[in-house]
């Protein structure tokens, strides 16, 4: 599969015969689907790529709590409030597994968090859009968690053991998240004309940004070819995006709402939906920090970190006290 990416990708890959003995042995293990574990030899670039991707993924989970967190106090019933609280809490857990997986590569969580707060680290573009109505919470679960699962299922088979294992649990939880989002959309679409219009409006605003979550087109994806050779990426950005469109359009039909894309059409010859052009300038602009909520998201994270300093200090003091007591008793 990565031969296909080499044709379109920006990077040239190294052939096995050009590698030194350690690198060749590493690549042969990857090719044989043997997991790479933290203490195994690995190329420095593989380690750096994983730290980049896993930490961006962790930051996405943490920043991703904010758009939905905004609606916990405004959820329309106690049941919806409890469900949303549990979902947002799950996202925090995903962030923690992922920071822990990144730490196995020799980077500290404090450093990763400091980079996020300094605006140096990326996180998924999607979380820089506002949640204007309750229907947005439905659209996030249905589309954003749906896109996330599409991307994360192949990551369960990626070559790095701690990342692949974290993804298995994350995917199980994400599938509940996706269903709760679809359930919200379903309730709205079966409700009053006004509620259905809210669901349509949320779809209109979240559809294109959800397609952007899969990253730039393969031809412009700088990391794809190398990540495919290392089996960090099992499917390309465009393949995953197409699968997501094919899976989601019938779900919108079932809900009785329409994707905001006049060019969307089933192509019987390809066996896939054709869809209109994506505004890549919008993605690059949001990733550069100019999305509708980038500044607000970072400020909120930094404030939460500063205001939580006393909790971290107390937890550390307690752990030290317990360790000292245990040592004395021993
Ligand atoms: N947004 O060469 P490419 C969730 C960057 S959270 C921002 O294709 P790669 C949830 C990319 O990082 C789930 N940046 O890169 C949580 C790279 O920049 P750098 C989030 C993007 O890594 C709460 C550059 O563009 N999922 O489910 O091969 C509530 C070139 O791209 C984006 C993950 O994080 C973007 N959309 O492929 C609800 C999945 N796209 O690093 C839900 C893990 C691209 O060179 N990550 N960039 O400065 C991946 O699978 C891959 O990193 C990507 C990009 C497919 C995203």
JSON list of C-alpha atoms in Angstrom, two decimals, residues 47 51 55 58-59 98-116 305:
[
{"chain": "A", "resi": 47, "resn": "UNK", "atom": "CA", "xyz": [10.59, 8.17, 17.62]},
{"chain": "A", "resi": 51, "resn": "UNK", "atom": "CA", "xyz": [6.03, 11.87, 19.67]},
{"chain": "A", "resi": 55, "resn": "UNK", "atom": "CA", "xyz": [1.16, 14.29, 21.45]},
{"chain": "A", "resi": 58, "resn": "UNK", "atom": "CA", "xyz": [-3.42, 13.76, 23.15]},
{"chain": "A", "resi": 59, "resn": "UNK", "atom": "CA", "xyz": [-3.78, 17.55, 22.88]},
{"chain": "A", "resi": 98, "resn": "UNK", "atom": "CA", "xyz": [-2.00, 9.14, 24.98]},
{"chain": "A", "resi": 99, "resn": "UNK", "atom": "CA", "xyz": [0.31, 11.35, 27.05]},
{"chain": "A", "resi": 100, "resn": "UNK", "atom": "CA", "xyz": [1.41, 8.17, 28.85]},
{"chain": "A", "resi": 101, "resn": "UNK", "atom": "CA", "xyz": [2.10, 6.47, 25.48]},
{"chain": "A", "resi": 102, "resn": "UNK", "atom": "CA", "xyz": [4.14, 9.50, 24.37]},
{"chain": "A", "resi": 103, "resn": "UNK", "atom": "CA", "xyz": [6.12, 9.45, 27.64]},
{"chain": "A", "resi": 104, "resn": "UNK", "atom": "CA", "xyz": [7.35, 5.92, 26.84]},
{"chain": "A", "resi": 105, "resn": "UNK", "atom": "CA", "xyz": [9.30, 7.55, 23.99]},
{"chain": "A", "resi": 106, "resn": "UNK", "atom": "CA", "xyz": [11.36, 9.64, 26.41]},
{"chain": "A", "resi": 107, "resn": "UNK", "atom": "CA", "xyz": [9.50, 12.95, 26.48]},
{"chain": "A", "resi": 108, "resn": "UNK", "atom": "CA", "xyz": [7.92, 14.40, 29.60]},
{"chain": "A", "resi": 109, "resn": "UNK", "atom": "CA", "xyz": [4.23, 15.21, 29.86]},
{"chain": "A", "resi": 110, "resn": "UNK", "atom": "CA", "xyz": [5.13, 18.60, 31.39]},
{"chain": "A", "resi": 111, "resn": "UNK", "atom": "CA", "xyz": [7.13, 19.45, 28.26]},
{"chain": "A", "resi": 112, "resn": "UNK", "atom": "CA", "xyz": [4.28, 18.42, 25.94]},
{"chain": "A", "resi": 113, "resn": "UNK", "atom": "CA", "xyz": [1.75, 20.44, 27.91]},
{"chain": "A", "resi": 114, "resn": "UNK", "atom": "CA", "xyz": [4.10, 23.45, 28.02]},
{"chain": "A", "resi": 115, "resn": "UNK", "atom": "CA", "xyz": [4.40, 23.28, 24.20]},
{"chain": "A", "resi": 116, "resn": "UNK", "atom": "CA", "xyz": [0.61, 23.22, 23.85]},
{"chain": "A", "resi": 305, "resn": "UNK", "atom": "CA", "xyz": [-3.73, 24.61, 34.18]}
]
